[in-house]
Amino acid sequence: MGLFDRITKKEAPAPANPEMAELGREYAIAKRHGDRKTTRRITRQLGKASASDRDSFEHGKTAYDAIPPVPTWRRPKRNR
């Protein structure tokens, strides 16, 4: 079972608008990293989009969200 196993199992159709799918991926990345400025900018752009563009946006967003985050290395607490 690989990292991208969940993505390759689903045979999802390609998005109608690849630019909006890329915008969805950018939104998911910004959301994961806590970049409020970028999420607000993308949300404003999405307000002007049509229904098919919104579907492409959701496709890109869910495609990125399917990838699990990389666990961060944390230093264990030391006993004093």
Coordinates of C-alpha atoms in Angstrom, one line a residue:
M1 CA 0.0 0.0 0.0
G2 CA 1.7 3.1 -1.2
L3 CA 1.2 6.8 -0.4
F4 CA -0.9 7.5 -3.5
D5 CA -2.8 4.2 -3.4
R6 CA -6.1 5.8 -2.4
I7 CA -5.8 8.2 -5.4
T8 CA -5.1 5.7 -8.0
K9 CA -7.8 3.3 -6.9
K10 CA -10.5 5.9 -7.8
E11 CA -11.0 6.4 -11.5
A12 CA -12.4 9.9 -11.2
P13 CA -13.2 11.7 -14.4
A14 CA -10.9 14.6 -15.4
P15 CA -12.1 18.0 -14.3
A16 CA -13.8 20.2 -16.9
N17 CA -11.6 23.2 -16.1
P18 CA -8.0 22.2 -15.2
E19 CA -7.2 25.8 -14.1
M20 CA -9.9 25.7 -11.5
A21 CA -8.7 22.2 -10.4
E22 CA -5.3 23.7 -9.8
L23 CA -6.9 26.6 -7.9
G24 CA -8.6 23.9 -5.7
R25 CA -5.3 22.3 -5.0
E26 CA -3.7 25.6 -4.1
Y27 CA -6.7 26.3 -1.7
A28 CA -6.2 22.9 -0.1
I29 CA -2.5 23.5 0.4
A30 CA -3.1 27.0 1.8
K31 CA -5.8 25.6 4.1
R32 CA -3.5 22.8 5.4
H33 CA -0.7 25.3 6.0
G34 CA -2.9 27.9 7.6
D35 CA -2.4 30.6 5.0
R36 CA -5.4 32.8 5.5
K37 CA -4.4 35.4 3.0
T38 CA -4.3 32.9 0.1
T39 CA -7.5 31.1 1.2
R40 CA -9.4 34.4 1.2
R41 CA -8.0 35.4 -2.2
I42 CA -9.1 32.1 -3.7
T43 CA -12.5 32.3 -2.0
R44 CA -13.0 35.7 -3.6
Q45 CA -12.1 34.3 -7.0
L46 CA -14.4 31.3 -6.5
G47 CA -17.4 33.6 -5.9
K48 CA -17.3 34.6 -9.6
A49 CA -17.1 31.0 -10.9
S50 CA -19.8 29.0 -12.6
A51 CA -21.2 25.7 -11.4
S52 CA -18.9 23.6 -13.6
D53 CA -15.9 25.6 -12.4
R54 CA -16.9 24.9 -8.8
D55 CA -17.1 21.2 -9.5
S56 CA -13.5 21.4 -11.0
F57 CA -12.4 23.3 -7.9
E58 CA -13.9 20.6 -5.6
H59 CA -12.2 17.9 -7.7
G60 CA -8.8 19.5 -7.2
K61 CA -9.4 20.2 -3.6
T62 CA -10.4 16.6 -2.8
A63 CA -7.5 15.3 -4.9
Y64 CA -5.1 17.1 -2.6
D65 CA -6.9 16.3 0.6
A66 CA -6.7 12.6 -0.3
I67 CA -2.9 12.8 0.2
P68 CA -2.2 12.3 3.9
P69 CA 0.0 14.9 5.6
V70 CA 3.6 14.1 6.3
P71 CA 4.0 13.5 10.1
T72 CA 6.3 16.1 11.6
W73 CA 9.2 15.0 13.8
R74 CA 8.8 16.1 17.3
R75 CA 11.4 15.9 20.0
P76 CA 10.4 13.7 22.9
K77 CA 10.1 15.4 26.3
R78 CA 13.1 14.9 28.5
N79 CA 13.0 13.8 32.1
R80 CA 14.9 16.1 34.3

